[in-house]
Amino acid sequence: MKRLIQWIVGENLTGDQEYIYEIAGGWPWPVWVTVVLVAVCLAVLWGWYYRRTSDLKKYQRIILVVLRTGGTLAIVAMLAQWVVIPQRTSRPLIGIILDDSMSMSVEDETVGNTAAAPESSSDREKRTRSRWAAAVDALVGSNRGVLNSLIGQYRVRMYFLNDIPLEGNNTVEMATRLKDARPQRPSTPLGRSILHVMDRLRGAAPAALVVLTDGVSNDGPSLADAAEEAARQFIPIFFVAVGAEGRRPDVSVENWVMEDRVFAGDTVVVRADIVTKHVRDKYLSVRLIDESNKNVLVEKKIDITKTERQEVSMAFRPPGVGEIVLRLECQPASGEVALENNSQTRILWVEKRAIKVLLIASTPGFEYRFLQNCLGRENSIRLRSVLLSADPEFEGDSDNGLQLIRGARDEVWAQDVIILVDLPATVFPPRVWEDLAGFVDRNENPGGLVVIAGQNWRWEAIALTPLGRVLPVSSGSAVGSIVADSPCRVMPTDDGWRVPWLLLGITEDESRRIWSRLPGIYFFHDIKDIKPGARVLATVQSNQGQYPVSIFSYVGRGRVLFHTTDETWRWRKVNNLIWYRQFWIELVRSMARSKLDTAGGAILSTDRKIYSMGDSVWITLQGLSGQSGMGGEVSIWLGQDGKSRRQVTLRRRSPEANTFQAVLQDLVPGQYVAWLAGEHESVRTSFTVLSPKKEMEQTDVAWEDMESAARRTGGRVFRTDQIDYLVQSLPAGKARPVEILPPITLWNQPLVLTFIIGLFTIEWILRKLWGLL
């Protein structure tokens, strides 16, 4: 119709612009009157030709009627003085928003499709591409760039995030500016940017919005909020999703537990949780690094196919003394981008001094003899031994240990470890038993107490002494003695594998093999009940059942280890005393660390100081003294922004360290302070929860959010390899008049007059030929 009007008026108004035409006239009669009049005229013409031209064929009559009617209508049109009013219009408007946040710099192995990852690393490198490069190529690339097609059909307005326009008069200029731009925005205000663009284009509502993004919105209004407003304005949103389908792989090191003060030469056990998400690798390496010289102290390869969270345990000996900064790091997974959580840093203090050990026995049994020989030969241990049944001459060779017991209590409490070997209740008066018990529960700087129960030891009598209050045996427990006919094997429990003195090998599997080779024992006590908070570290298996043989507990900040047997000396037969010696030396070193733990008081800490909303917060309490540290749980206060507070329960993490832990979930943004109540109120720590999450901590493509927003507004979601279908799916939109041009008359056009004359001329000629004239 547009071309026909232009042909009639004889003018070309198109050029590079769009026009619409409106026909107007001055016909005075209503439309229904005109229609009735035309119908009557046609009927009269047909009747007249039918009567006057009976010798003509039907088609000849029809031709004559049509010619006469056409001429008549043309004359009527001239009488109505119809004119054509041309109006210049603009093409429909479309807005394009390009995500220029830092997450668009993420490199995906298969951007925009679901193809499987290449097997070889070289192929993977060839197919790796940043999201930004994929988005720019989708717009202005030589192969698939759709910007040219869009500019040909629409008026295009392009913006970066936060309503920042991308200026350019043509595709070449826009392409140049796009290739010079970089994705450096520290957050993704995607929802706010869509709202701003719609507000900017409010005077001329766009036919649609095209958003090239990974869909992550972490600042300002959500994508759902923006979609609601777009739906209200009837503006569909079409997303070009940039990024690989599926979740981004992520590996994090969490919940690192390690004693932070040890003696030189100690074996330090490091435990941490390795959390993997959406990782396709089968194995990852975990390394402990000395930050001072970047030396790798220990490295372990772990299988991550079994579970997303698994505990890794590693043991090492500190390479020096003083303060050592350690970093525990996990190898990045294939395709992992956010590496901030792949490592943690801790400080280890290594003290170099001899460990003071007091060894007391009533009779020179095998356990006492081998212990005295083993510990006395160790250069890092200063041993003082007391044999209560010894003659005065032997007593003089024992470094005056008996005089030490009978002397000042402060000298006894100055020891690091006290080992009591098969002592009956009658060997000491109550004052001495009180000093030995007070060594762990009343000493300002408590140490480690090891109690070995042999055939002379009777719980019924010991329970009545002050020592009974610090032992991990319940006061009302019935304790019997068992003498086996055949050797009974000792094996550590799950808790036992977590303490350094039971890890005789480098790994737990190697330690299990070593323990399976150690000789069994014949005598042990049957402990029925243990106190709350105590941990069974090893058991002995006999024909009658399984019995605890090594029980560990904290008494305040002091440590107590109770052996229900005095036959560990039997292990000397294997590997020339090596395993026996390692067991006792590591045990003494670990028990002596109680002195180091209590040197600095209780410490309350978190694994980080700054968290993003949704992160897990691990809070740890170490070195708690007094009665509050004896059980398996400790309560602390957690306050937010100085307004509200609540109680949090921390549970004992492991038996070999005075450590309590809890994990806090779903904390809202704000400043937090955690502290102990009462006399320990000065023990506190603080941390911050930020909102929103850091830009690079959330790099997964938000497919569900984009699909929901597109569905709500009537749009669609395309991948970059489907960009060709985008142009076909966009709505045509409506052209808006921007200028009304002068009207063009139709009734006095030469072509109209020629048309009328032509119709009547043809009719005259036909009538002449058919003999009607």
Coordinates of N, CA and C in Angstrom, one line a residue, residues 424-578:
P424 N 49.5 -47.8 94.3 CA 48.4 -48.0 95.1 C 48.1 -46.8 96.0
A425 N 46.9 -46.7 96.5 CA 46.4 -45.5 97.2 C 47.2 -45.3 98.5
T426 N 47.8 -46.4 99.0 CA 48.4 -46.2 100.3 C 49.8 -45.7 100.3
V427 N 50.4 -45.5 99.1 CA 51.8 -45.1 99.0 C 52.0 -43.6 99.4
F428 N 51.0 -42.8 99.4 CA 51.1 -41.4 99.7 C 50.1 -41.0 100.7
P429 N 50.4 -40.0 101.5 CA 49.4 -39.4 102.3 C 48.5 -38.5 101.5
P430 N 47.4 -38.1 102.1 CA 46.4 -37.2 101.3 C 47.1 -36.0 100.8
R431 N 48.1 -35.4 101.5 CA 48.6 -34.1 101.1 C 49.4 -34.3 99.7
V432 N 50.1 -35.4 99.5 CA 50.8 -35.7 98.3 C 49.8 -35.9 97.2
W433 N 48.8 -36.7 97.5 CA 47.8 -36.9 96.4 C 47.1 -35.6 96.0
E434 N 46.9 -34.8 97.0 CA 46.3 -33.5 96.6 C 47.2 -32.6 95.7
D435 N 48.5 -32.7 96.0 CA 49.5 -32.0 95.2 C 49.5 -32.5 93.7
L436 N 49.4 -33.9 93.6 CA 49.4 -34.5 92.3 C 48.2 -34.2 91.5
A437 N 47.0 -34.2 92.2 CA 45.8 -33.8 91.5 C 45.7 -32.3 91.2
G438 N 46.2 -31.5 92.1 CA 46.2 -30.1 91.9 C 47.2 -29.7 90.8
F439 N 48.1 -30.6 90.4 CA 49.0 -30.3 89.3 C 48.3 -30.0 88.0
V440 N 47.1 -30.6 87.9 CA 46.3 -30.3 86.6 C 45.1 -29.5 86.8
D441 N 44.5 -29.5 88.0 CA 43.2 -28.7 88.2 C 43.3 -27.5 89.1
R442 N 44.4 -27.3 89.7 CA 44.5 -26.1 90.6 C 45.8 -25.3 90.3
N443 N 46.6 -25.8 89.5 CA 47.8 -25.1 89.1 C 47.5 -24.0 88.1
E444 N 48.1 -22.8 88.3 CA 47.8 -21.7 87.4 C 48.4 -22.0 86.0
N445 N 49.4 -22.9 86.0 CA 50.0 -23.3 84.7 C 50.0 -24.8 84.7
P446 N 48.9 -25.4 84.5 CA 48.8 -26.9 84.7 C 49.6 -27.6 83.6
G447 N 49.9 -28.9 83.9 CA 50.7 -29.7 83.0 C 49.9 -30.9 82.6
G448 N 50.6 -32.0 82.2 CA 50.0 -33.2 81.8 C 50.2 -34.3 82.8
L449 N 49.2 -35.1 83.2 CA 49.3 -36.2 84.1 C 49.0 -37.5 83.4
V450 N 49.9 -38.5 83.5 CA 49.7 -39.8 82.9 C 49.6 -40.8 84.1
V451 N 48.5 -41.5 84.2 CA 48.3 -42.5 85.2 C 48.2 -43.8 84.6
I452 N 49.1 -44.8 85.0 CA 49.1 -46.1 84.5 C 48.7 -47.1 85.6
A453 N 47.6 -47.8 85.3 CA 47.1 -48.8 86.2 C 47.6 -50.2 86.0
G454 N 48.3 -50.7 87.0 CA 48.8 -52.1 86.9 C 48.0 -53.0 87.9
Q455 N 48.7 -54.0 88.3 CA 48.0 -55.0 89.2 C 48.0 -54.5 90.6
N456 N 48.8 -53.5 91.0 CA 48.7 -52.9 92.3 C 47.7 -51.8 92.5
W457 N 47.1 -51.4 91.4 CA 46.2 -50.2 91.3 C 44.8 -50.7 91.6
R458 N 44.1 -50.0 92.5 CA 42.7 -50.4 92.8 C 41.8 -49.1 92.8
W459 N 40.8 -49.1 91.9 CA 40.0 -47.9 91.8 C 39.2 -47.6 93.0
E460 N 38.7 -48.6 93.7 CA 38.0 -48.3 94.9 C 38.7 -47.5 95.9
A461 N 40.0 -47.7 96.0 CA 40.9 -47.0 96.9 C 41.3 -45.6 96.4
I462 N 41.6 -45.6 95.1 CA 42.1 -44.4 94.4 C 40.9 -43.4 94.4
A463 N 39.7 -43.8 94.2 CA 38.6 -42.9 94.1 C 38.4 -42.1 95.4
L464 N 38.9 -42.6 96.5 CA 38.7 -41.9 97.8 C 39.8 -40.9 98.0
T465 N 40.8 -40.9 97.2 CA 41.9 -39.9 97.3 C 41.6 -38.7 96.4
P466 N 42.3 -37.6 96.6 CA 42.1 -36.4 95.7 C 42.4 -36.7 94.2
L467 N 43.2 -37.7 94.0 CA 43.5 -38.1 92.6 C 42.2 -38.5 91.8
G468 N 41.3 -39.1 92.5 CA 40.1 -39.6 91.9 C 39.3 -38.5 91.2
R469 N 39.4 -37.3 91.7 CA 38.5 -36.2 91.0 C 39.0 -35.8 89.7
V470 N 40.3 -36.1 89.3 CA 40.8 -35.7 88.0 C 40.9 -36.8 87.1
L471 N 40.7 -38.1 87.5 CA 40.8 -39.2 86.6 C 39.5 -39.2 85.8
P472 N 39.5 -39.7 84.5 CA 38.4 -39.7 83.7 C 37.4 -40.9 84.0
V473 N 37.5 -41.5 85.1 CA 36.6 -42.6 85.5 C 35.5 -42.1 86.4
S474 N 34.3 -42.5 86.1 CA 33.2 -42.0 86.9 C 33.3 -42.5 88.3
S475 N 32.9 -41.7 89.3 CA 33.1 -42.0 90.7 C 32.4 -43.3 91.1
G476 N 31.3 -43.6 90.6 CA 30.5 -44.8 91.0 C 30.7 -45.9 90.1
S477 N 31.7 -45.9 89.2 CA 32.0 -46.9 88.2 C 32.6 -48.2 88.9
A478 N 32.1 -49.3 88.5 CA 32.7 -50.6 88.9 C 33.9 -50.9 88.0
V479 N 35.0 -51.2 88.6 CA 36.2 -51.4 87.9 C 36.8 -52.8 88.3
G480 N 36.9 -53.7 87.3 CA 37.5 -55.0 87.6 C 38.8 -55.2 86.8
S481 N 39.5 -56.3 87.1 CA 40.7 -56.6 86.5 C 40.5 -57.9 85.6
I482 N 41.2 -57.9 84.5 CA 41.0 -59.0 83.5 C 42.4 -59.5 83.2
V483 N 42.6 -60.8 83.3 CA 43.9 -61.4 82.9 C 43.5 -62.4 81.8
A484 N 44.0 -62.2 80.6 CA 43.6 -63.0 79.5 C 44.6 -64.2 79.4
D485 N 44.1 -65.2 78.8 CA 44.9 -66.4 78.5 C 45.8 -66.2 77.3
S486 N 45.3 -65.4 76.4 CA 46.1 -65.2 75.1 C 46.2 -63.7 74.9
P487 N 47.2 -63.3 74.1 CA 47.4 -61.8 73.9 C 46.2 -61.2 73.3
C488 N 45.9 -60.0 73.8 CA 44.8 -59.2 73.3 C 45.3 -58.0 72.6
R489 N 44.9 -57.8 71.3 CA 45.5 -56.7 70.5 C 44.9 -55.3 70.9
V490 N 45.7 -54.3 71.0 CA 45.3 -52.9 71.2 C 45.2 -52.2 69.9
M491 N 44.1 -51.5 69.7 CA 43.9 -50.7 68.4 C 43.3 -49.4 68.7
P492 N 43.8 -48.3 68.2 CA 43.3 -47.0 68.4 C 41.8 -46.9 67.9
T493 N 41.1 -46.0 68.5 CA 39.7 -45.7 68.0 C 39.8 -44.5 67.0
D494 N 38.6 -44.1 66.5 CA 38.5 -43.0 65.6 C 39.1 -41.7 66.2
D495 N 38.8 -41.5 67.5 CA 39.4 -40.4 68.2 C 40.9 -40.6 68.4
G496 N 41.3 -41.8 68.5 CA 42.8 -42.1 68.7 C 43.6 -41.8 67.5
W497 N 43.1 -42.0 66.3 CA 43.8 -41.7 65.1 C 44.1 -40.2 65.0
R498 N 43.5 -39.4 65.8 CA 43.6 -38.0 65.7 C 44.7 -37.4 66.6
V499 N 45.3 -38.3 67.4 CA 46.3 -37.8 68.3 C 47.7 -38.2 67.8
P500 N 48.7 -37.4 68.0 CA 50.0 -37.7 67.3 C 50.7 -38.9 67.9
W501 N 50.5 -39.3 69.2 CA 51.3 -40.4 69.7 C 50.8 -41.8 69.2
L502 N 49.6 -41.8 68.7 CA 49.1 -43.1 68.2 C 49.3 -43.2 66.7
L503 N 49.7 -42.1 66.0 CA 50.0 -42.2 64.6 C 51.5 -42.6 64.5
L504 N 51.7 -43.9 64.5 CA 53.1 -44.4 64.4 C 53.6 -44.4 63.0
G505 N 52.8 -44.3 62.0 CA 53.2 -44.2 60.6 C 53.0 -42.8 60.1
I506 N 53.4 -42.6 58.8 CA 53.2 -41.4 58.2 C 51.7 -41.1 57.9
T507 N 51.0 -42.2 57.5 CA 49.5 -42.1 57.2 C 48.8 -42.9 58.2
E508 N 47.5 -42.8 58.2 CA 46.6 -43.6 59.1 C 46.7 -45.1 58.6
D509 N 46.7 -45.3 57.3 CA 46.7 -46.7 56.8 C 48.0 -47.4 57.3
E510 N 49.1 -46.6 57.2 CA 50.4 -47.2 57.6 C 50.4 -47.4 59.1
S511 N 49.8 -46.5 59.9 CA 49.7 -46.7 61.3 C 48.9 -47.9 61.7
R512 N 47.8 -48.2 60.9 CA 47.0 -49.4 61.2 C 47.8 -50.6 61.0
R513 N 48.6 -50.6 60.0 CA 49.5 -51.8 59.7 C 50.5 -52.0 60.9
I514 N 51.0 -50.9 61.4 CA 52.0 -51.0 62.5 C 51.3 -51.6 63.7
W515 N 50.1 -51.0 64.1 CA 49.5 -51.4 65.3 C 49.0 -52.9 65.2
S516 N 48.7 -53.4 64.0 CA 48.4 -54.8 63.8 C 49.5 -55.7 64.1
R517 N 50.8 -55.2 64.0 CA 52.0 -56.0 64.2 C 52.4 -56.0 65.7
L518 N 51.9 -55.0 66.4 CA 52.4 -54.9 67.8 C 51.9 -56.1 68.7
P519 N 52.7 -56.6 69.6 CA 52.2 -57.7 70.5 C 51.0 -57.3 71.3
G520 N 50.2 -58.3 71.6 CA 49.0 -58.0 72.5 C 49.4 -57.9 73.9
I521 N 48.4 -57.6 74.8 CA 48.6 -57.5 76.2 C 47.8 -58.6 76.9
Y522 N 48.1 -58.8 78.2 CA 47.4 -59.9 78.9 C 46.6 -59.3 80.1
F523 N 47.1 -58.2 80.6 CA 46.4 -57.7 81.8 C 45.9 -56.3 81.5
F524 N 44.6 -56.0 81.9 CA 44.1 -54.7 81.8 C 42.9 -54.6 82.8
H525 N 42.5 -53.4 83.0 CA 41.3 -53.1 83.9 C 40.1 -52.9 83.0
D526 N 38.9 -53.3 83.6 CA 37.7 -53.2 82.9 C 37.0 -51.9 83.5
I527 N 37.0 -50.8 82.7 CA 36.4 -49.6 83.1 C 35.0 -49.5 82.5
K528 N 34.0 -49.5 83.4 CA 32.6 -49.5 83.0 C 32.1 -48.1 82.5
D529 N 32.4 -47.1 83.3 CA 31.9 -45.8 83.0 C 33.0 -44.8 83.0
I530 N 32.9 -43.8 82.1 CA 33.9 -42.7 82.1 C 33.1 -41.4 82.2
K531 N 33.8 -40.4 82.6 CA 33.2 -39.1 82.8 C 32.8 -38.4 81.5
P532 N 31.8 -37.5 81.6 CA 31.5 -36.8 80.3 C 32.6 -36.0 79.8
G533 N 32.8 -35.9 78.5 CA 33.9 -35.2 78.0 C 35.2 -36.0 77.8
A534 N 35.3 -37.1 78.4 CA 36.5 -38.0 78.3 C 36.4 -38.7 76.9
R535 N 37.5 -39.0 76.4 CA 37.6 -39.7 75.1 C 38.4 -41.0 75.2
V536 N 37.8 -42.1 74.7 CA 38.6 -43.3 74.6 C 39.4 -43.3 73.4
L537 N 40.7 -43.4 73.5 CA 41.7 -43.3 72.4 C 42.1 -44.6 71.9
A538 N 42.0 -45.7 72.7 CA 42.4 -47.0 72.2 C 41.6 -48.0 73.1
T539 N 41.4 -49.1 72.4 CA 40.7 -50.2 73.1 C 41.5 -51.5 72.9
V540 N 41.1 -52.5 73.7 CA 41.7 -53.8 73.7 C 40.6 -54.8 73.4
Q541 N 40.8 -55.7 72.5 CA 39.8 -56.7 72.1 C 40.2 -58.1 72.7
S542 N 39.3 -58.6 73.5 CA 39.5 -59.9 74.1 C 38.3 -60.8 73.7
N543 N 38.3 -62.0 74.2 CA 37.2 -62.9 73.9 C 35.9 -62.5 74.6
Q544 N 36.0 -61.8 75.7 CA 34.8 -61.3 76.4 C 34.2 -60.0 75.8
G545 N 35.0 -59.3 75.0 CA 34.5 -58.1 74.5 C 35.6 -57.0 74.2
Q546 N 35.2 -55.8 74.1 CA 36.1 -54.7 73.8 C 36.1 -53.8 75.0
Y547 N 37.3 -53.4 75.4 CA 37.5 -52.6 76.7 C 38.4 -51.4 76.4
P548 N 38.1 -50.3 77.0 CA 39.0 -49.1 76.9 C 40.3 -49.3 77.5
V549 N 41.4 -49.0 76.8 CA 42.7 -49.2 77.4 C 43.4 -47.8 77.5
S550 N 43.0 -46.8 76.8 CA 43.6 -45.5 76.9 C 42.5 -44.4 76.9
I551 N 42.4 -43.6 78.0 CA 41.3 -42.6 78.1 C 41.9 -41.3 78.3
F552 N 41.5 -40.3 77.6 CA 42.0 -39.0 77.7 C 40.9 -38.0 78.1
S553 N 41.3 -37.0 78.9 CA 40.3 -36.0 79.3 C 41.1 -34.7 79.6
Y554 N 40.4 -33.6 79.5 CA 40.8 -32.3 80.0 C 40.3 -32.1 81.4
V555 N 41.1 -31.5 82.2 CA 40.7 -31.0 83.5 C 41.1 -29.6 83.6
G556 N 40.1 -28.7 83.2 CA 40.4 -27.3 83.0 C 41.3 -27.3 81.7
R557 N 42.5 -26.6 81.9 CA 43.5 -26.6 80.8 C 44.5 -27.7 81.0
G558 N 44.4 -28.4 82.1 CA 45.4 -29.5 82.2 C 44.9 -30.8 81.5
R559 N 45.8 -31.7 81.2 CA 45.5 -32.9 80.5 C 45.8 -34.1 81.3
V560 N 44.9 -35.1 81.2 CA 45.0 -36.3 82.0 C 44.8 -37.5 81.0
L561 N 45.8 -38.4 81.1 CA 45.7 -39.6 80.2 C 45.8 -40.8 81.2
F562 N 44.8 -41.7 81.0 CA 44.7 -42.9 81.9 C 44.9 -44.1 81.1
H563 N 45.9 -44.9 81.4 CA 46.1 -46.2 80.8 C 45.6 -47.3 81.7
T564 N 44.7 -48.2 81.3 CA 44.2 -49.3 82.1 C 45.1 -50.5 82.1
T565 N 46.3 -50.4 81.5 CA 47.2 -51.5 81.5 C 48.6 -50.9 81.7
D566 N 49.5 -51.8 82.2 CA 50.9 -51.4 82.4 C 51.8 -52.3 81.6
E567 N 51.3 -52.8 80.4 CA 52.0 -53.7 79.6 C 52.4 -53.2 78.2
T568 N 52.5 -51.8 78.1 CA 53.0 -51.3 76.8 C 54.5 -51.7 76.5
W569 N 55.2 -52.2 77.6 CA 56.5 -52.6 77.4 C 56.6 -53.8 76.5
R570 N 55.5 -54.5 76.3 CA 55.6 -55.7 75.4 C 55.8 -55.2 73.9
W571 N 55.5 -54.0 73.6 CA 55.7 -53.5 72.2 C 57.2 -53.3 71.8
R572 N 58.1 -53.5 72.9 CA 59.5 -53.3 72.6 C 60.1 -54.3 71.6
K573 N 59.4 -55.5 71.5 CA 59.9 -56.6 70.7 C 59.8 -56.3 69.2
V574 N 59.1 -55.3 68.8 CA 58.9 -55.1 67.4 C 59.8 -53.9 67.0
N575 N 60.5 -54.1 65.9 CA 61.3 -53.1 65.3 C 62.3 -52.5 66.2
N576 N 62.9 -53.3 67.1 CA 64.0 -52.9 68.0 C 63.6 -51.6 68.8
L577 N 62.5 -51.6 69.4 CA 62.0 -50.6 70.3 C 61.6 -49.3 69.7
I578 N 61.7 -49.2 68.3 CA 61.5 -47.9 67.6 C 60.0 -47.5 67.9

